[in-house]
Coordinates of C-alpha atoms in Angstrom, one line a residue:
M1 CA 14.9 -40.0 28.6
A2 CA 13.0 -43.0 27.3
G3 CA 14.6 -46.4 27.5
A4 CA 16.8 -47.8 24.7
P5 CA 15.6 -50.4 22.2
A6 CA 15.9 -53.9 23.4
D7 CA 18.6 -54.8 20.9
G8 CA 20.8 -51.8 21.8
S9 CA 22.2 -51.8 18.3
D10 CA 22.2 -48.0 17.7
A11 CA 24.2 -45.3 19.4
A12 CA 22.3 -43.4 22.1
P13 CA 20.7 -40.1 20.8
T14 CA 21.5 -36.8 22.5
A15 CA 19.1 -35.1 24.9
L16 CA 18.0 -31.5 24.7
T17 CA 17.8 -31.6 28.5
A18 CA 21.6 -32.1 28.6
R19 CA 22.2 -28.9 26.7
A20 CA 22.5 -25.4 28.2
P21 CA 24.6 -23.4 25.8
Q22 CA 26.1 -20.0 26.4
V23 CA 25.6 -17.5 23.5
P24 CA 28.1 -14.6 23.2
A25 CA 26.8 -11.2 22.1
D26 CA 28.7 -11.2 18.8
R27 CA 26.8 -14.4 17.8
L28 CA 23.5 -12.7 18.6
V29 CA 24.4 -9.9 16.1
A30 CA 25.9 -12.3 13.4
E31 CA 22.8 -14.5 13.5
M32 CA 20.4 -11.7 12.8
V33 CA 19.6 -13.0 9.4
P34 CA 16.5 -14.9 8.1
P35 CA 16.5 -18.4 9.7
P36 CA 17.4 -21.5 7.7
R37 CA 13.8 -22.2 6.7
F38 CA 13.6 -18.8 5.0
Q39 CA 17.1 -18.6 3.5
G40 CA 15.6 -19.4 0.1
A41 CA 12.5 -17.2 0.6
R42 CA 12.0 -14.8 -2.3
F43 CA 9.0 -12.9 -3.6
D44 CA 8.8 -15.2 -6.6
T45 CA 8.7 -18.3 -4.3
Y46 CA 5.8 -16.9 -2.3
I47 CA 2.6 -18.6 -3.6
P48 CA -0.4 -16.2 -3.2
D49 CA -3.8 -17.7 -2.5
G50 CA -5.8 -16.9 -5.6
K51 CA -8.8 -16.3 -3.4
Q52 CA -7.0 -13.6 -1.4
P53 CA -6.0 -10.7 -3.6
S54 CA -4.3 -9.0 -0.7
Q55 CA -1.5 -11.6 -0.8
A56 CA -0.5 -10.8 -4.4
E57 CA -0.8 -7.1 -3.6
A58 CA 1.5 -7.5 -0.7
V59 CA 4.2 -8.9 -2.9
Q60 CA 4.0 -5.9 -5.3
V61 CA 4.0 -3.4 -2.4
L62 CA 7.0 -5.0 -0.6
S63 CA 8.9 -5.4 -3.9
A64 CA 8.6 -1.7 -4.5
F65 CA 9.5 -0.9 -0.9
A66 CA 12.7 -3.0 -1.2
A67 CA 13.7 -1.3 -4.4
G68 CA 13.1 2.1 -2.8
I69 CA 15.4 1.5 0.2
G70 CA 18.6 1.1 -1.7
G71 CA 22.0 2.4 -0.7
T72 CA 23.4 2.2 2.7
A73 CA 22.3 3.5 6.1
A74 CA 22.7 7.1 7.0
G75 CA 26.0 6.2 8.6
G76 CA 27.3 4.9 5.3
T77 CA 30.2 2.4 5.4
A78 CA 32.0 4.4 8.0
K79 CA 30.8 5.2 11.5
R80 CA 29.4 8.7 11.9
R81 CA 31.5 10.9 14.1
W82 CA 30.0 12.1 17.4
F83 CA 30.1 15.8 16.4
A84 CA 28.6 15.2 12.9
R85 CA 25.2 16.8 12.1
K86 CA 22.3 14.5 12.8
P87 CA 20.8 13.4 9.5
A88 CA 17.3 14.6 8.8
A89 CA 14.6 12.0 9.3
P90 CA 13.3 10.4 6.1
K91 CA 10.1 11.9 4.7
G92 CA 7.1 9.6 4.4
P93 CA 6.6 6.0 5.6
R94 CA 10.0 4.5 6.4
G95 CA 8.5 1.2 7.5
V96 CA 5.9 -1.4 6.7
Y97 CA 3.8 -3.5 9.1
L98 CA 2.5 -6.8 7.8
D99 CA -0.9 -7.4 9.4
G100 CA -2.4 -10.8 9.1
G101 CA -3.3 -14.1 10.8
Y102 CA -0.9 -16.9 11.4
G103 CA 0.1 -19.0 8.5
V104 CA -0.5 -16.4 5.7
G105 CA 3.2 -16.2 4.9
K106 CA 4.2 -13.0 6.7
T107 CA 7.6 -14.4 7.7
H108 CA 8.2 -15.5 4.2
L109 CA 7.4 -12.0 2.9
L110 CA 9.6 -10.4 5.6
A111 CA 12.5 -12.6 4.7
S112 CA 11.9 -11.9 1.0
L113 CA 12.1 -8.2 1.7
W114 CA 15.4 -8.8 3.5
H115 CA 16.8 -10.7 0.5
A116 CA 15.5 -8.2 -2.1
T117 CA 16.8 -5.0 -0.4
P118 CA 19.9 -3.9 -2.3
A119 CA 22.4 -3.7 0.5
P120 CA 25.2 -6.0 1.8
A121 CA 24.0 -8.7 4.2
E122 CA 26.0 -7.2 7.0
R123 CA 23.9 -4.0 6.6
K124 CA 20.6 -5.8 7.0
A125 CA 19.3 -7.4 10.2
F126 CA 16.4 -9.9 10.7
G127 CA 15.2 -11.2 14.0
T128 CA 12.2 -11.8 16.2
F129 CA 11.2 -9.3 18.9
V130 CA 12.6 -11.6 21.5
E131 CA 16.0 -11.8 19.8
L132 CA 16.0 -8.0 19.5
T133 CA 15.4 -7.5 23.3
N134 CA 18.0 -10.1 24.0
L135 CA 20.5 -8.1 21.9
V136 CA 19.7 -5.0 23.9
G137 CA 20.3 -7.0 27.1
A138 CA 23.6 -8.3 25.8
L139 CA 25.0 -5.1 24.3
G140 CA 23.3 -2.4 26.2
F141 CA 20.9 0.2 24.7
Q142 CA 23.4 2.7 23.4
Q143 CA 25.7 0.0 21.8
T144 CA 22.6 -1.6 20.1
V145 CA 21.7 1.8 18.7
R146 CA 25.2 2.3 17.3
T147 CA 25.4 -1.2 15.9
L148 CA 22.0 -1.3 14.2
G149 CA 22.1 2.4 13.3
E150 CA 24.7 1.5 10.7
H151 CA 22.2 -0.8 9.0
T152 CA 20.0 -0.2 6.0
L153 CA 17.1 -2.4 7.0
L154 CA 15.8 -4.0 10.3
C155 CA 13.1 -6.7 10.0
I156 CA 11.3 -7.6 13.2
D157 CA 9.2 -10.8 13.2
E158 CA 6.6 -11.4 15.8
F159 CA 6.7 -7.9 17.4
E160 CA 5.5 -8.5 21.0
L161 CA 2.7 -6.2 22.3
D162 CA 2.1 -8.1 25.5
D163 CA 4.9 -6.6 27.6
P164 CA 4.6 -2.9 28.1
G165 CA 8.2 -2.4 29.3
D166 CA 9.7 -4.2 26.3
T167 CA 7.4 -2.5 23.9
V168 CA 8.5 0.9 25.2
L169 CA 12.1 -0.2 25.1
V170 CA 12.0 -1.4 21.5
S171 CA 9.8 1.6 20.4
T172 CA 12.5 3.9 21.7
L173 CA 15.2 1.9 20.0
L174 CA 13.3 2.1 16.7
G175 CA 12.9 5.8 17.0
K176 CA 16.7 6.2 17.3
L177 CA 17.1 3.9 14.3
V178 CA 14.6 5.8 12.1
D179 CA 16.6 9.0 13.0
S180 CA 19.7 7.2 11.6
G181 CA 17.9 6.4 8.3
V182 CA 17.2 2.7 9.0
A183 CA 14.2 1.3 7.1
L184 CA 11.9 -0.9 9.3
A185 CA 9.6 -3.8 8.6
A186 CA 7.6 -5.7 11.2
T187 CA 4.9 -8.3 12.0
S188 CA 3.4 -8.5 15.4
N189 CA 1.2 -10.4 17.9
T190 CA -2.0 -9.4 19.5
L191 CA -2.3 -7.7 22.9
P192 CA -3.5 -9.6 25.9
G193 CA -7.3 -9.3 26.3
K194 CA -8.0 -9.2 22.6
L195 CA -10.3 -12.1 22.9
G196 CA -11.9 -13.7 19.9
E197 CA -9.4 -11.9 17.5
G198 CA -8.4 -14.2 14.7
R199 CA -5.9 -11.9 13.2
F200 CA -3.3 -9.3 14.1
A201 CA -4.6 -5.8 14.7
A202 CA -2.8 -2.9 13.0
A203 CA -4.4 -0.3 15.2
D204 CA -2.9 -2.0 18.3
F205 CA 0.5 -2.1 16.8
L206 CA 0.5 1.5 15.6
R207 CA -0.8 2.7 19.0
E208 CA 1.7 0.8 21.0
I209 CA 4.7 2.1 19.0
Q210 CA 3.4 5.6 19.8
G211 CA 5.3 8.3 17.9
L212 CA 6.6 5.8 15.4
S213 CA 3.2 5.1 13.8
A214 CA 3.7 7.8 11.1
H215 CA 6.7 5.9 9.9
F216 CA 4.8 2.6 9.2
R217 CA 2.5 1.7 6.3
P218 CA 0.1 -1.1 7.5
L219 CA -0.2 -3.8 4.9
R220 CA -3.0 -6.3 5.5
I221 CA -2.6 -9.9 4.3
D222 CA -5.7 -12.0 4.5
G223 CA -5.9 -15.8 4.1
E224 CA -5.9 -19.2 5.7
D225 CA -2.9 -21.1 7.3
Y226 CA -0.8 -22.1 4.3
R227 CA 1.0 -24.8 6.3
H228 CA -2.1 -26.9 6.2
R229 CA -3.7 -25.6 3.0
G230 CA -4.6 -28.7 0.9
L231 CA -2.4 -31.0 2.9
P232 CA -3.3 -34.2 4.8
Q233 CA -3.7 -34.1 8.5
A234 CA -0.5 -34.7 10.6
P235 CA -0.1 -38.3 11.8
D236 CA -1.4 -39.2 15.2
P237 CA 1.2 -39.5 18.0
Y238 CA 3.1 -42.7 17.9
D239 CA 3.8 -45.0 20.9
D240 CA 6.9 -44.7 23.1
E241 CA 8.6 -47.6 21.5
T242 CA 8.3 -46.3 18.0
V243 CA 9.6 -42.8 19.0
T244 CA 12.5 -44.3 20.9
R245 CA 13.4 -46.7 18.1
V246 CA 13.4 -43.9 15.5
A247 CA 15.5 -41.7 17.8
Y248 CA 18.2 -44.4 18.1
R249 CA 18.4 -45.1 14.4
T250 CA 18.3 -41.5 13.2
P251 CA 21.7 -39.7 13.1
G252 CA 21.5 -36.4 14.9
A253 CA 18.2 -37.1 16.7
S254 CA 17.5 -36.0 20.2
L255 CA 15.3 -38.0 22.6
D256 CA 13.6 -36.6 25.7
D257 CA 10.5 -37.1 27.7
F258 CA 8.3 -34.1 27.4
P259 CA 7.8 -33.2 31.1
S260 CA 11.5 -33.2 31.6
L261 CA 12.1 -31.0 28.6
L262 CA 9.5 -28.5 29.8
D263 CA 11.3 -28.4 33.2
H264 CA 14.7 -27.9 31.5
L265 CA 13.3 -25.0 29.4
S266 CA 12.7 -23.1 32.6
R267 CA 16.4 -23.2 33.4
V268 CA 17.6 -22.0 29.9
H269 CA 17.0 -18.5 28.7
P270 CA 14.8 -18.4 25.6
S271 CA 17.6 -16.6 23.7
R272 CA 19.6 -19.8 23.9
Y273 CA 16.9 -22.2 22.6
G274 CA 18.2 -21.8 19.0
A275 CA 21.8 -22.7 20.1
M276 CA 20.3 -25.6 22.1
C277 CA 19.1 -27.1 18.8
D278 CA 22.4 -26.7 17.0
G279 CA 23.2 -29.9 15.1
I280 CA 19.9 -31.6 15.9
Q281 CA 18.3 -33.3 12.9
A282 CA 15.1 -34.6 14.5
V283 CA 13.4 -34.1 17.9
C284 CA 11.8 -37.1 19.5
L285 CA 9.6 -36.6 22.5
T286 CA 7.8 -39.2 24.6
D287 CA 4.8 -38.6 26.9
V288 CA 3.6 -35.3 25.5
Q289 CA 1.1 -33.7 27.9
A290 CA -0.9 -30.6 28.2
V291 CA 1.4 -27.8 29.5
P292 CA 0.7 -27.0 33.1
D293 CA 0.8 -23.2 33.2
Q294 CA 1.2 -20.1 31.0
S295 CA 4.9 -19.5 31.7
T296 CA 5.7 -23.0 30.6
A297 CA 3.4 -22.6 27.5
L298 CA 5.2 -19.4 26.4
R299 CA 8.6 -21.0 26.7
L300 CA 7.3 -23.9 24.6
V301 CA 6.1 -21.4 21.9
V302 CA 9.7 -20.0 21.6
L303 CA 11.1 -23.5 21.3
A304 CA 8.5 -24.4 18.6
D305 CA 9.5 -21.3 16.7
R306 CA 13.2 -22.2 16.8
L307 CA 12.5 -25.8 15.7
Y308 CA 10.3 -24.5 12.8
D309 CA 12.9 -21.9 11.7
R310 CA 15.4 -24.8 11.5
E311 CA 13.1 -27.2 9.8
I312 CA 13.6 -29.9 12.5
P313 CA 11.0 -32.7 12.3
V314 CA 9.3 -33.5 15.6
L315 CA 8.2 -37.1 16.4
T316 CA 6.0 -37.6 19.5
S317 CA 4.1 -40.0 21.7
G318 CA 1.3 -39.0 24.1
K319 CA -1.2 -36.3 23.4
P320 CA -1.6 -34.6 20.0
F321 CA -0.4 -31.0 19.6
G322 CA -4.0 -29.8 19.5
E323 CA -4.3 -30.7 23.2
L324 CA -1.1 -28.9 24.4
F325 CA -2.9 -25.8 25.6
S326 CA -6.0 -25.5 27.7
D327 CA -9.2 -24.0 26.5
E328 CA -8.6 -21.1 28.9
M329 CA -5.2 -20.5 27.3
L330 CA -6.7 -20.6 23.8
R331 CA -9.2 -17.9 24.8
G332 CA -6.7 -15.7 26.5
G333 CA -4.4 -12.9 25.5
Y334 CA -1.7 -15.1 24.2
R335 CA -4.0 -17.2 22.0
K336 CA -2.3 -16.1 18.8
K337 CA 1.1 -17.5 20.0
Y338 CA -0.5 -20.8 21.0
F339 CA -2.3 -21.3 17.7
R340 CA 0.9 -20.4 15.8
A341 CA 2.8 -23.0 17.9
I342 CA 0.2 -25.7 17.2
S343 CA 0.3 -24.9 13.5
R344 CA 4.1 -25.0 13.3
L345 CA 4.5 -28.2 15.4
T346 CA 1.8 -29.9 13.4
A347 CA 3.8 -29.1 10.2
L348 CA 6.9 -30.5 11.8
A349 CA 5.0 -33.6 12.9
R350 CA 4.0 -34.2 9.3
D351 CA 7.6 -33.9 8.3
A352 CA 8.6 -36.5 10.9
G353 CA 6.3 -39.1 9.3
T354 CA 9.0 -40.0 6.8
L355 CA 11.4 -40.9 9.7
V356 CA 9.0 -43.6 10.8
G357 CA 8.6 -44.8 7.2
H358 CA 12.3 -45.3 6.8

């Protein structure tokens, strides 16, 4: 951690590198709700870009989809007995797939769908693909099917298409849930090798989920990254002294040097990155450098997502976020994730500017 201010007048901030929380399975289930940033997301708070008619159309289509779900899952409020007749699979599309580039508001729309669906909160689940695979790992496949099969709606943000094993696992899970009458909604990331692709590809998603494709209606959403639409550029990185001083005077701030944090992330499972940020009000990082390899970069992407979900400002010294990932990484199969991370971290850096002003 960076050194304390010379006057030593403020209490020492915490360090993310000192945190390695354990997350019980019941917490994984209970936390499958829209993250704090999107707790207030509603269709009427989504601001469509007037130059992109597909955005306004998406709001209309998803509103109708939410209204059409209604009721409870096929299991009702009571668990279905093992000898009961298997319910007939719903006719027609039982899911929607939001197809668009980063920063067009897909997560906002997905969270709005969750909120608009007329079912109790405990009958709706919202999580990233990684969180869903973590749930299967914690509960086991059959228990996950039983738990989520009682739901009315499952929303999956950032459906991963770059791990064939996990894709098959989740596709099989979704097939079981569709049979139980669960409605599905998803966004996804591009496959490795899709070079030069600036947006998600619905054809990839529908092919990878194999037999489930008939249950999904692809919904394309065009547009530019709303996080930076009409906004000033994020501030340049500060010096170590400024970052350290702000960390010491900001209640709930953390302070770490970036290389040490990257090393720590390799020892904490990504499913626990959210819990690692519990109670943190600002993240202060000194000596930000380009990430050394792809495994490290992918862990950083997960952390960036959890910080963004929780609206935690990020104050840094060292290199700007635009230099985190090498040109080779930005041309590779995970480029979509890296650009999303840059976009989100840049927005959080902009938020952190007020801390310096104070």
